[in-house]
Amino acid sequence: MNEHMTAEREREQRQEQPVPLRRNLRFQALWIGQASGTLGMMVGETAFPLLVLALTDSPSAAGAFGAVQMTVALLLGVHGGVIADRRDRRTVLIVTDAARLTALASVPVAVWLDRLTLVHLLLVAAAVGATVAYGGPIRLLALRSVVPPEQMRQALAQDEARMSGAALAGPPLAGFLFGLGHAVPFLGAALTTGLSLTSAVVVRFPSPPAQEAKGGDGALAGFRVIAASPLLRAALGVLFLINLCGVALLLPVIVMLREQGTGSAGIGLTLAGEAVGALAGTTLVARLHRAAGPGVLLTVVAWVSALASLAPLLPGGAFTVFAALFVVGAATPALRVMLDLLVFRQVPDELRGRVIAATVALLTAGMPAGSFVSGLLLDRFSPAATLVAVTALFAVALLPATFSRTLRRATWPAADPAADSATDPATDSASTEH
């Protein structure tokens, strides 16, 4: 009798244990599809400016493509969050992937027919930006909806490998394919988008219940959730500064490398240090999260980023800059997973799409300003002086966060699956304590 009860208990325990992530076919199929789609996006980000330059020989026109894509994504991003919460997410993802596939495929067709125009490419930029706005939040939600809470960090780390790998492989692959023919990179991007579309068609993943998805105070609900949480406000403030200053520092670093005799190819390889570091950093997520709470980790990484931004002033040239970018990049996956965990543990599912959209809008809103201010400073001062000025402003802006009790006392969300629905999004960092 005892042996029978013991065997029964062991069988129940095995049934309660989650399937290992490598054997979670829904997660792996979605991950492969989204990894393919992300690679296609990265190829396009490099190939489209090259095509515009080949077509118009105008740098400003090449810049217009990226500006149109980013502007459309930002303008529609908040509404994309609403759609993610109020419509069937799988259907929306299928529609956005199909739209992006159509837009990308139109480019090689126009090239072959010798009908390609700048207006056509700008319309493609707008279409791609719209698919980012509506598909982006759902991509984040889809992978996480098929993973149990106790495997979330592992799943998010694997997802970070997708982003880092695509960021590293996309630009050189785009350059190689463009050398084979102007239409070739876009055929490749369309093919990878087709794989992403296939995974969305084949794999089912949950959406919020219809009666819940209709609530939530409208399009601005995501901003209200962030405003009501001291921890999310503080964390997003620091991440906003990191993004803003990162963009502002890029141009003076490039100018300094050129002045030191580094060629275009060498500059590209040097700047790839961040992507290489991020790829390596996917293995460090759990260790960094065990080493410090979310607020402390965020603050430390921000100060490391500030110090690393002075690397071009040190001996070693491109090698030193690559090493500094590698160090900063290695911490990036831990920060992205940190933000993901904080949002997912504090926000109910029917609001997550809008919170993600609001988060993306807040994190990227300052990037155009950072680039503009950097250009103004370089018109008046040397690259070294600009670098020091931006870094000094970054350091001063970090001081309030450094002494923030909310960040210092923040702890990781509880592992209890019930925490997803039990946590009040308006609570402060104390609500994340075990």
CSV table of C-alpha atoms in Angstrom, one decimal, residues 1-374:
chain,number,residue,atom,x,y,z
A,1,MET,CA,0.0,0.0,0.0
A,2,ASN,CA,2.8,2.4,1.0
A,3,GLU,CA,4.7,1.5,-2.2
A,4,HIS,CA,1.6,2.2,-4.3
A,5,MET,CA,1.1,5.6,-2.6
A,6,THR,CA,4.7,6.5,-3.1
A,7,ALA,CA,4.6,5.6,-6.8
A,8,GLU,CA,1.4,7.6,-7.1
A,9,ARG,CA,3.0,10.6,-5.4
A,10,GLU,CA,6.0,10.5,-7.7
A,11,ARG,CA,3.8,10.3,-10.7
A,12,GLU,CA,1.9,13.4,-9.6
A,13,GLN,CA,5.1,15.3,-9.0
A,14,ARG,CA,6.4,14.4,-12.5
A,15,GLN,CA,3.1,15.6,-14.0
A,16,GLU,CA,3.4,18.9,-12.0
A,17,GLN,CA,6.9,19.6,-13.2
A,18,PRO,CA,7.0,21.8,-16.4
A,19,VAL,CA,8.3,20.5,-19.6
A,20,PRO,CA,11.9,21.5,-20.1
A,21,LEU,CA,12.1,24.6,-22.3
A,22,ARG,CA,14.0,22.8,-25.0
A,23,ARG,CA,11.1,20.4,-25.3
A,24,ASN,CA,8.4,23.1,-25.2
A,25,LEU,CA,7.5,22.9,-28.9
A,26,ARG,CA,5.2,25.9,-28.9
A,27,PHE,CA,7.9,28.2,-27.4
A,28,GLN,CA,10.6,26.8,-29.7
A,29,ALA,CA,8.5,27.1,-32.8
A,30,LEU,CA,7.5,30.7,-32.0
A,31,TRP,CA,11.1,31.5,-31.1
A,32,ILE,CA,12.4,30.2,-34.4
A,33,GLY,CA,9.8,32.1,-36.3
A,34,GLN,CA,10.4,35.4,-34.5
A,35,ALA,CA,14.2,35.0,-34.7
A,36,SER,CA,13.8,34.7,-38.5
A,37,GLY,CA,11.6,37.7,-38.6
A,38,THR,CA,14.0,39.8,-36.4
A,39,LEU,CA,16.9,38.8,-38.7
A,40,GLY,CA,14.9,40.0,-41.7
A,41,MET,CA,14.2,43.3,-39.9
A,42,MET,CA,17.9,43.8,-39.2
A,43,VAL,CA,18.8,43.0,-42.8
A,44,GLY,CA,16.3,45.5,-44.0
A,45,GLU,CA,17.5,48.3,-41.7
A,46,THR,CA,20.9,48.1,-43.4
A,47,ALA,CA,19.7,47.2,-47.0
A,48,PHE,CA,17.1,49.9,-47.3
A,49,PRO,CA,19.4,52.9,-46.8
A,50,LEU,CA,21.9,51.2,-49.3
A,51,LEU,CA,19.1,50.9,-51.9
A,52,VAL,CA,17.9,54.5,-51.4
A,53,LEU,CA,21.5,55.7,-51.8
A,54,ALA,CA,21.9,53.6,-55.0
A,55,LEU,CA,18.6,55.0,-56.3
A,56,THR,CA,18.9,58.7,-55.4
A,57,ASP,CA,22.6,59.2,-54.4
A,58,SER,CA,21.1,61.4,-51.5
A,59,PRO,CA,22.1,60.8,-47.9
A,60,SER,CA,19.1,62.8,-46.7
A,61,ALA,CA,16.8,60.6,-48.7
A,62,ALA,CA,18.4,57.5,-47.1
A,63,GLY,CA,17.9,59.1,-43.7
A,64,ALA,CA,14.3,59.8,-44.6
A,65,PHE,CA,13.5,56.1,-44.8
A,66,GLY,CA,14.5,55.5,-41.2
A,67,ALA,CA,12.8,58.6,-40.1
A,68,VAL,CA,9.5,57.6,-41.7
A,69,GLN,CA,9.7,54.1,-40.3
A,70,MET,CA,10.5,55.3,-36.7
A,71,THR,CA,7.9,58.1,-36.8
A,72,VAL,CA,5.1,55.8,-37.9
A,73,ALA,CA,6.1,53.2,-35.3
A,74,LEU,CA,6.0,55.8,-32.5
A,75,LEU,CA,2.7,57.4,-33.7
A,76,LEU,CA,0.9,54.1,-33.9
A,77,GLY,CA,2.6,52.4,-31.0
A,78,VAL,CA,0.1,53.3,-28.3
A,79,HIS,CA,-2.8,52.2,-30.5
A,80,GLY,CA,-0.8,49.0,-31.1
A,81,GLY,CA,-0.9,48.3,-27.4
A,82,VAL,CA,-4.7,48.8,-27.4
A,83,ILE,CA,-5.1,46.3,-30.2
A,84,ALA,CA,-2.9,43.8,-28.4
A,85,ASP,CA,-5.2,43.9,-25.4
A,86,ARG,CA,-8.5,44.1,-27.2
A,87,ARG,CA,-8.2,41.7,-30.2
A,88,ASP,CA,-7.1,38.2,-30.7
A,89,ARG,CA,-3.3,38.4,-30.6
A,90,ARG,CA,-2.6,35.6,-32.9
A,91,THR,CA,-4.8,37.0,-35.6
A,92,VAL,CA,-3.2,40.4,-35.3
A,93,LEU,CA,0.3,38.9,-35.5
A,94,ILE,CA,-0.7,36.9,-38.6
A,95,VAL,CA,-2.0,40.1,-40.2
A,96,THR,CA,1.1,42.2,-39.4
A,97,ASP,CA,3.5,39.5,-40.6
A,98,ALA,CA,1.5,39.1,-43.9
A,99,ALA,CA,1.5,42.9,-44.4
A,100,ARG,CA,5.3,43.1,-43.8
A,101,LEU,CA,5.9,40.2,-46.1
A,102,THR,CA,3.8,41.9,-48.9
A,103,ALA,CA,5.7,45.2,-48.4
A,104,LEU,CA,9.1,43.6,-48.5
A,105,ALA,CA,8.2,41.4,-51.5
A,106,SER,CA,7.1,44.5,-53.5
A,107,VAL,CA,10.7,45.8,-53.5
A,108,PRO,CA,12.4,43.1,-55.6
A,109,VAL,CA,9.3,43.0,-57.9
A,110,ALA,CA,9.7,46.7,-58.5
A,111,VAL,CA,13.4,46.3,-59.0
A,112,TRP,CA,12.9,43.6,-61.6
A,113,LEU,CA,10.2,45.7,-63.4
A,114,ASP,CA,12.5,48.8,-63.2
A,115,ARG,CA,9.7,50.7,-61.5
A,116,LEU,CA,11.3,51.3,-58.2
A,117,THR,CA,10.8,54.9,-56.9
A,118,LEU,CA,11.6,56.8,-53.7
A,119,VAL,CA,7.9,57.2,-53.0
A,120,HIS,CA,7.5,53.4,-53.2
A,121,LEU,CA,10.3,52.9,-50.7
A,122,LEU,CA,8.9,55.5,-48.3
A,123,LEU,CA,5.5,53.8,-48.4
A,124,VAL,CA,7.3,50.5,-47.6
A,125,ALA,CA,9.0,52.3,-44.7
A,126,ALA,CA,5.6,53.4,-43.4
A,127,ALA,CA,4.1,49.9,-43.8
A,128,VAL,CA,7.1,48.3,-41.9
A,129,GLY,CA,6.8,50.9,-39.2
A,130,ALA,CA,3.1,50.1,-38.8
A,131,THR,CA,3.8,46.4,-38.5
A,132,VAL,CA,6.3,47.1,-35.8
A,133,ALA,CA,3.8,49.2,-33.9
A,134,TYR,CA,1.0,46.5,-34.0
A,135,GLY,CA,3.1,43.4,-34.0
A,136,GLY,CA,5.8,44.4,-31.6
A,137,PRO,CA,3.9,44.2,-28.3
A,138,ILE,CA,2.3,40.9,-29.4
A,139,ARG,CA,5.7,39.3,-30.2
A,140,LEU,CA,6.8,40.1,-26.7
A,141,LEU,CA,3.6,38.6,-25.2
A,142,ALA,CA,3.3,35.5,-27.4
A,143,LEU,CA,6.6,33.9,-26.4
A,144,ARG,CA,6.0,34.5,-22.7
A,145,SER,CA,2.4,33.2,-22.8
A,146,VAL,CA,3.5,29.7,-23.6
A,147,VAL,CA,6.1,29.5,-20.8
A,148,PRO,CA,5.4,28.7,-17.1
A,149,PRO,CA,6.5,31.4,-14.6
A,150,GLU,CA,9.3,29.4,-13.1
A,151,GLN,CA,11.0,29.2,-16.6
A,152,MET,CA,10.5,32.8,-17.4
A,153,ARG,CA,14.0,34.0,-16.9
A,154,GLN,CA,15.4,31.2,-19.0
A,155,ALA,CA,12.9,31.9,-21.8
A,156,LEU,CA,13.7,35.6,-21.7
A,157,ALA,CA,17.4,34.9,-21.8
A,158,GLN,CA,16.9,32.8,-24.9
A,159,ASP,CA,14.8,35.6,-26.4
A,160,GLU,CA,17.6,38.0,-25.8
A,161,ALA,CA,19.9,35.7,-27.8
A,162,ARG,CA,17.5,36.1,-30.7
A,163,MET,CA,17.8,39.9,-30.5
A,164,SER,CA,21.5,40.0,-30.0
A,165,GLY,CA,22.2,37.4,-32.7
A,166,ALA,CA,20.1,39.2,-35.2
A,167,ALA,CA,21.7,42.6,-34.4
A,168,LEU,CA,25.1,41.0,-34.9
A,169,ALA,CA,24.4,39.0,-38.1
A,170,GLY,CA,21.9,41.4,-39.8
A,171,PRO,CA,24.2,44.3,-41.0
A,172,PRO,CA,27.0,42.2,-42.5
A,173,LEU,CA,24.5,39.8,-44.1
A,174,ALA,CA,22.7,42.7,-45.7
A,175,GLY,CA,25.9,44.1,-47.1
A,176,PHE,CA,26.9,40.7,-48.5
A,177,LEU,CA,23.5,40.1,-50.1
A,178,PHE,CA,23.3,43.6,-51.5
A,179,GLY,CA,26.6,43.0,-53.3
A,180,LEU,CA,24.9,40.0,-55.1
A,181,GLY,CA,22.1,42.2,-56.4
A,182,HIS,CA,19.9,45.1,-55.2
A,183,ALA,CA,16.9,42.9,-54.9
A,184,VAL,CA,18.6,40.0,-53.1
A,185,PRO,CA,18.5,41.3,-49.4
A,186,PHE,CA,14.8,42.0,-49.7
A,187,LEU,CA,14.1,38.5,-51.0
A,188,GLY,CA,16.0,37.2,-47.9
A,189,ALA,CA,14.0,39.5,-45.6
A,190,ALA,CA,10.8,38.4,-47.2
A,191,LEU,CA,11.8,34.7,-46.8
A,192,THR,CA,12.6,35.2,-43.1
A,193,THR,CA,9.3,37.1,-42.6
A,194,GLY,CA,7.5,34.2,-44.2
A,195,LEU,CA,9.0,31.8,-41.6
A,196,SER,CA,7.7,34.2,-38.9
A,197,LEU,CA,4.3,34.2,-40.5
A,198,THR,CA,4.3,30.4,-40.7
A,199,SER,CA,5.0,30.0,-37.0
A,200,ALA,CA,2.2,32.5,-36.1
A,201,VAL,CA,-0.2,30.4,-38.3
A,202,VAL,CA,0.8,27.1,-36.9
A,203,VAL,CA,1.3,27.9,-33.1
A,204,ARG,CA,-1.7,28.9,-31.0
A,205,PHE,CA,-1.1,31.1,-28.0
A,206,PRO,CA,-3.6,32.7,-25.6
A,207,SER,CA,-5.2,36.2,-25.6
A,208,PRO,CA,-7.0,38.0,-22.8
A,209,PRO,CA,-10.6,36.8,-22.2
A,210,ALA,CA,-13.0,38.9,-24.3
A,211,GLN,CA,-14.8,40.4,-21.3
A,212,GLU,CA,-11.5,41.5,-19.7
A,213,ALA,CA,-9.8,42.7,-22.9
A,214,LYS,CA,-12.5,45.5,-23.2
A,215,GLY,CA,-11.5,47.2,-20.0
A,216,GLY,CA,-8.6,49.2,-18.8
A,217,ASP,CA,-9.2,53.0,-19.3
A,218,GLY,CA,-8.5,53.2,-23.0
A,219,ALA,CA,-5.3,53.9,-24.9
A,220,LEU,CA,-3.5,55.7,-22.1
A,221,ALA,CA,-3.9,53.0,-19.6
A,222,GLY,CA,-0.3,51.8,-20.0
A,223,PHE,CA,1.0,55.3,-19.2
A,224,ARG,CA,-1.3,55.4,-16.1
A,225,VAL,CA,0.1,52.1,-14.8
A,226,ILE,CA,3.6,53.3,-15.2
A,227,ALA,CA,2.8,56.7,-13.6
A,228,ALA,CA,1.2,54.9,-10.6
A,229,SER,CA,4.2,52.7,-9.9
A,230,PRO,CA,7.3,54.4,-8.3
A,231,LEU,CA,9.5,51.4,-9.2
A,232,LEU,CA,8.5,51.4,-12.9
A,233,ARG,CA,8.8,55.2,-13.1
A,234,ALA,CA,12.3,55.2,-11.6
A,235,ALA,CA,13.5,52.2,-13.7
A,236,LEU,CA,12.1,53.6,-16.9
A,237,GLY,CA,13.7,57.0,-16.1
A,238,VAL,CA,17.2,55.4,-15.9
A,239,LEU,CA,16.6,53.4,-19.0
A,240,PHE,CA,15.5,56.5,-20.8
A,241,LEU,CA,18.7,58.2,-19.9
A,242,ILE,CA,20.8,55.2,-21.0
A,243,ASN,CA,19.1,55.2,-24.4
A,244,LEU,CA,19.2,59.0,-24.8
A,245,CYS,CA,22.9,59.3,-24.0
A,246,GLY,CA,23.8,56.2,-25.9
A,247,VAL,CA,22.4,57.8,-29.1
A,248,ALA,CA,24.0,61.1,-28.3
A,249,LEU,CA,27.4,59.4,-27.8
A,250,LEU,CA,27.4,57.4,-31.0
A,251,LEU,CA,28.2,60.2,-33.4
A,252,PRO,CA,31.2,61.7,-31.5
A,253,VAL,CA,32.6,58.1,-31.0
A,254,ILE,CA,32.4,57.6,-34.8
A,255,VAL,CA,34.1,60.9,-35.5
A,256,MET,CA,36.9,60.2,-33.0
A,257,LEU,CA,37.5,56.8,-34.5
A,258,ARG,CA,37.8,58.3,-37.9
A,259,GLU,CA,40.2,61.0,-36.7
A,260,GLN,CA,42.3,58.2,-35.2
A,261,GLY,CA,42.6,56.6,-38.6
A,262,THR,CA,40.0,53.8,-38.3
A,263,GLY,CA,38.3,53.0,-41.6
A,264,SER,CA,34.6,52.5,-42.2
A,265,ALA,CA,34.9,48.7,-42.0
A,266,GLY,CA,36.9,49.0,-38.7
A,267,ILE,CA,34.3,51.4,-37.3
A,268,GLY,CA,31.6,48.9,-38.1
A,269,LEU,CA,33.5,46.1,-36.4
A,270,THR,CA,34.2,48.3,-33.4
A,271,LEU,CA,30.5,49.2,-32.9
A,272,ALA,CA,29.6,45.5,-33.2
A,273,GLY,CA,31.2,45.1,-29.7
A,274,GLU,CA,27.9,45.9,-28.1
A,275,ALA,CA,26.1,43.2,-30.0
A,276,VAL,CA,28.8,40.7,-29.3
A,277,GLY,CA,28.7,41.6,-25.6
A,278,ALA,CA,24.9,41.2,-25.6
A,279,LEU,CA,25.1,37.8,-27.1
A,280,ALA,CA,27.6,36.7,-24.5
A,281,GLY,CA,25.5,38.4,-21.8
A,282,THR,CA,22.5,36.1,-22.4
A,283,THR,CA,24.4,33.5,-20.3
A,284,LEU,CA,24.9,36.0,-17.4
A,285,VAL,CA,21.2,37.0,-16.8
A,286,ALA,CA,20.5,34.6,-13.9
A,287,ARG,CA,23.9,35.4,-12.3
A,288,LEU,CA,23.5,39.1,-12.4
A,289,HIS,CA,19.9,38.8,-11.1
A,290,ARG,CA,21.1,36.7,-8.2
A,291,ALA,CA,23.9,39.2,-7.5
A,292,ALA,CA,21.7,42.3,-7.0
A,293,GLY,CA,18.2,43.5,-6.9
A,294,PRO,CA,16.6,45.1,-10.0
A,295,GLY,CA,17.2,48.7,-8.9
A,296,VAL,CA,20.8,48.2,-7.7
A,297,LEU,CA,21.6,46.3,-10.9
A,298,LEU,CA,20.1,49.0,-13.1
A,299,THR,CA,22.0,51.8,-11.3
A,300,VAL,CA,25.3,49.9,-11.4
A,301,VAL,CA,24.9,49.2,-15.1
A,302,ALA,CA,24.1,52.9,-15.8
A,303,TRP,CA,27.2,54.0,-14.0
A,304,VAL,CA,29.3,51.4,-15.9
A,305,SER,CA,27.8,52.7,-19.1
A,306,ALA,CA,28.8,56.3,-18.2
A,307,LEU,CA,32.4,55.3,-17.4
A,308,ALA,CA,32.6,53.2,-20.6
A,309,SER,CA,31.5,56.2,-22.7
A,310,LEU,CA,34.9,57.7,-22.0
A,311,ALA,CA,36.7,54.8,-23.6
A,312,PRO,CA,37.6,56.7,-26.8
A,313,LEU,CA,39.7,59.1,-24.7
A,314,LEU,CA,41.9,56.2,-23.5
A,315,PRO,CA,44.8,54.6,-25.3
A,316,GLY,CA,44.1,51.6,-27.5
A,317,GLY,CA,41.8,53.3,-30.1
A,318,ALA,CA,39.2,50.9,-31.6
A,319,PHE,CA,40.2,48.0,-29.5
A,320,THR,CA,39.5,49.9,-26.3
A,321,VAL,CA,36.1,51.1,-27.6
A,322,PHE,CA,35.2,47.6,-28.7
A,323,ALA,CA,36.0,46.3,-25.2
A,324,ALA,CA,34.0,49.1,-23.5
A,325,LEU,CA,31.0,48.4,-25.7
A,326,PHE,CA,31.3,44.7,-25.1
A,327,VAL,CA,31.1,45.3,-21.3
A,328,VAL,CA,28.0,47.5,-21.7
A,329,GLY,CA,26.4,45.0,-24.1
A,330,ALA,CA,27.0,42.1,-21.7
A,331,ALA,CA,24.7,43.7,-19.1
A,332,THR,CA,22.0,44.7,-21.6
A,333,PRO,CA,20.1,41.3,-21.6
A,334,ALA,CA,19.9,41.4,-17.8
A,335,LEU,CA,18.3,44.8,-18.0
A,336,ARG,CA,15.8,43.8,-20.6
A,337,VAL,CA,14.8,40.7,-18.7
A,338,MET,CA,14.6,42.8,-15.6
A,339,LEU,CA,12.1,45.2,-17.1
A,340,ASP,CA,10.1,42.3,-18.6
A,341,LEU,CA,9.8,40.6,-15.2
A,342,LEU,CA,8.8,43.7,-13.4
A,343,VAL,CA,6.1,44.5,-16.0
A,344,PHE,CA,4.8,40.9,-16.1
A,345,ARG,CA,4.7,40.6,-12.3
A,346,GLN,CA,2.9,43.8,-11.7
A,347,VAL,CA,0.5,44.2,-14.7
A,348,PRO,CA,-2.5,42.0,-15.4
A,349,ASP,CA,-2.6,40.3,-18.8
A,350,GLU,CA,-5.4,42.5,-20.1
A,351,LEU,CA,-3.2,45.6,-19.7
A,352,ARG,CA,0.1,44.2,-20.7
A,353,GLY,CA,-0.1,45.2,-24.4
A,354,ARG,CA,-0.7,48.8,-23.5
A,355,VAL,CA,2.0,48.9,-20.9
A,356,ILE,CA,4.5,47.4,-23.3
A,357,ALA,CA,3.6,50.0,-25.9
A,358,ALA,CA,3.8,52.8,-23.4
A,359,THR,CA,7.2,51.5,-22.2
A,360,VAL,CA,8.6,51.4,-25.8
A,361,ALA,CA,7.3,54.9,-26.5
A,362,LEU,CA,8.9,56.3,-23.4
A,363,LEU,CA,12.2,54.5,-23.9
A,364,THR,CA,12.6,55.6,-27.5
A,365,ALA,CA,11.1,59.1,-27.3
A,366,GLY,CA,14.4,60.8,-26.4
A,367,MET,CA,16.5,59.1,-29.0
A,368,PRO,CA,15.9,61.6,-31.9
A,369,ALA,CA,16.6,64.5,-29.4
A,370,GLY,CA,19.9,62.8,-28.4
A,371,SER,CA,21.1,62.6,-32.0
A,372,PHE,CA,20.1,66.2,-32.7
A,373,VAL,CA,21.8,67.6,-29.6
A,374,SER,CA,24.9,65.5,-30.4
